[in-house]
Amino acid sequence: MITKKRIRTINELQELQRLANKCPDDVAFHNEDSSVIIDAKSYIGMYALDFHRPILVVSENEEFHKQIENIAETVSE
């Protein structure tokens, strides 16, 4: 599953990452064209993304996607 998010604050990013760390499955953050893919559980990896643009939150865990529904802005296509 993929959820497209626009992160506007450090608190939103920290909350996404906190939930990713609790998720038993892999969670990745991608830039829009997926040329940059990072492990959402990696603090250092966050420096590779441009958060001025929406990111793709990718995980096969449906419960995780439900948990992040109200964090940051969900961008629809």
PDB file of C-alpha atoms in Angstrom:
ATOM      1  CA  MET A   1       0.000   0.000   0.000  1.00  0.00           C
ATOM      2  CA  ILE A   2       1.077   3.566  -0.655  1.00  0.00           C
ATOM      3  CA  THR A   3      -0.019   6.756   1.082  1.00  0.00           C
ATOM      4  CA  LYS A   4       1.153  10.080  -0.296  1.00  0.00           C
ATOM      5  CA  LYS A   5       1.882  12.621   2.462  1.00  0.00           C
ATOM      6  CA  ARG A   6       2.988  16.233   2.629  1.00  0.00           C
ATOM      7  CA  ILE A   7       5.094  16.676   5.780  1.00  0.00           C
ATOM      8  CA  ARG A   8       5.026  20.249   7.076  1.00  0.00           C
ATOM      9  CA  THR A   9       6.494  19.951  10.580  1.00  0.00           C
ATOM     10  CA  ILE A  10       9.177  17.987  12.376  1.00  0.00           C
ATOM     11  CA  ASN A  11       6.482  16.728  14.753  1.00  0.00           C
ATOM     12  CA  GLU A  12       4.581  15.133  11.865  1.00  0.00           C
ATOM     13  CA  LEU A  13       7.741  13.432  10.648  1.00  0.00           C
ATOM     14  CA  GLN A  14       8.636  12.233  14.145  1.00  0.00           C
ATOM     15  CA  GLU A  15       5.157  10.774  14.633  1.00  0.00           C
ATOM     16  CA  LEU A  16       5.313   8.945  11.293  1.00  0.00           C
ATOM     17  CA  GLN A  17       8.702   7.564  12.189  1.00  0.00           C
ATOM     18  CA  ARG A  18       7.575   6.563  15.691  1.00  0.00           C
ATOM     19  CA  LEU A  19       4.696   4.542  14.225  1.00  0.00           C
ATOM     20  CA  ALA A  20       6.991   3.059  11.567  1.00  0.00           C
ATOM     21  CA  ASN A  21       9.316   1.832  14.307  1.00  0.00           C
ATOM     22  CA  LYS A  22       6.383   0.126  16.042  1.00  0.00           C
ATOM     23  CA  CYS A  23       5.219  -1.538  12.817  1.00  0.00           C
ATOM     24  CA  PRO A  24       6.286  -5.193  12.543  1.00  0.00           C
ATOM     25  CA  ASP A  25       6.577  -4.880   8.755  1.00  0.00           C
ATOM     26  CA  ASP A  26       8.920  -2.855   6.566  1.00  0.00           C
ATOM     27  CA  VAL A  27       8.012   0.793   6.039  1.00  0.00           C
ATOM     28  CA  ALA A  28       9.755   2.955   3.449  1.00  0.00           C
ATOM     29  CA  PHE A  29       9.645   6.601   2.467  1.00  0.00           C
ATOM     30  CA  HIS A  30      10.074   7.332  -1.238  1.00  0.00           C
ATOM     31  CA  ASN A  31      10.319  10.561  -3.136  1.00  0.00           C
ATOM     32  CA  GLU A  32       7.594  11.018  -5.769  1.00  0.00           C
ATOM     33  CA  ASP A  33       9.457   9.259  -8.583  1.00  0.00           C
ATOM     34  CA  SER A  34      10.891   6.582  -6.239  1.00  0.00           C
ATOM     35  CA  SER A  35      14.448   7.487  -7.191  1.00  0.00           C
ATOM     36  CA  VAL A  36      15.196   7.850  -3.461  1.00  0.00           C
ATOM     37  CA  ILE A  37      13.960   5.106  -1.140  1.00  0.00           C
ATOM     38  CA  ILE A  38      14.790   5.044   2.558  1.00  0.00           C
ATOM     39  CA  ASP A  39      13.933   2.857   5.493  1.00  0.00           C
ATOM     40  CA  ALA A  40      11.350   4.856   7.476  1.00  0.00           C
ATOM     41  CA  LYS A  41      12.863   3.455  10.676  1.00  0.00           C
ATOM     42  CA  SER A  42      16.236   5.087   9.919  1.00  0.00           C
ATOM     43  CA  TYR A  43      16.833   8.531  11.393  1.00  0.00           C
ATOM     44  CA  ILE A  44      19.883   9.154   9.223  1.00  0.00           C
ATOM     45  CA  GLY A  45      18.018   8.179   6.062  1.00  0.00           C
ATOM     46  CA  MET A  46      15.655  11.123   6.526  1.00  0.00           C
ATOM     47  CA  TYR A  47      18.372  13.484   5.291  1.00  0.00           C
ATOM     48  CA  ALA A  48      18.107  11.965   1.808  1.00  0.00           C
ATOM     49  CA  LEU A  49      14.544  13.183   1.186  1.00  0.00           C
ATOM     50  CA  ASP A  50      13.290  16.603   0.146  1.00  0.00           C
ATOM     51  CA  PHE A  51      10.361  17.262   2.464  1.00  0.00           C
ATOM     52  CA  HIS A  52       9.341  20.349   0.487  1.00  0.00           C
ATOM     53  CA  ARG A  53       7.676  17.849  -1.854  1.00  0.00           C
ATOM     54  CA  PRO A  54       5.186  15.102  -0.971  1.00  0.00           C
ATOM     55  CA  ILE A  55       6.612  11.719  -0.043  1.00  0.00           C
ATOM     56  CA  LEU A  56       5.238   8.233  -0.561  1.00  0.00           C
ATOM     57  CA  VAL A  57       4.830   6.129   2.574  1.00  0.00           C
ATOM     58  CA  VAL A  58       5.046   2.486   1.511  1.00  0.00           C
ATOM     59  CA  SER A  59       4.141  -0.547   3.616  1.00  0.00           C
ATOM     60  CA  GLU A  60       2.071  -3.684   3.162  1.00  0.00           C
ATOM     61  CA  ASN A  61       0.728  -3.262   6.717  1.00  0.00           C
ATOM     62  CA  GLU A  62      -2.864  -2.002   6.408  1.00  0.00           C
ATOM     63  CA  GLU A  63      -3.097  -1.187  10.120  1.00  0.00           C
ATOM     64  CA  PHE A  64      -0.066   1.105   9.849  1.00  0.00           C
ATOM     65  CA  HIS A  65      -1.733   3.047   7.032  1.00  0.00           C
ATOM     66  CA  LYS A  66      -4.849   3.455   9.168  1.00  0.00           C
ATOM     67  CA  GLN A  67      -2.722   4.780  12.035  1.00  0.00           C
ATOM     68  CA  ILE A  68      -1.132   7.473   9.869  1.00  0.00           C
ATOM     69  CA  GLU A  69      -4.365   8.716   8.268  1.00  0.00           C
ATOM     70  CA  ASN A  70      -4.516  11.852  10.430  1.00  0.00           C
ATOM     71  CA  ILE A  71      -0.808  12.636  10.519  1.00  0.00           C
ATOM     72  CA  ALA A  72       0.289  15.346   8.091  1.00  0.00           C
ATOM     73  CA  GLU A  73      -1.649  16.062   4.919  1.00  0.00           C
ATOM     74  CA  THR A  74      -2.682  13.119   2.777  1.00  0.00           C
ATOM     75  CA  VAL A  75      -2.293  14.072  -0.869  1.00  0.00           C
ATOM     76  CA  SER A  76      -4.619  12.535  -3.413  1.00  0.00           C
ATOM     77  CA  GLU A  77      -3.614  12.084  -7.015  1.00  0.00           C
TER      78      GLU A  77
END
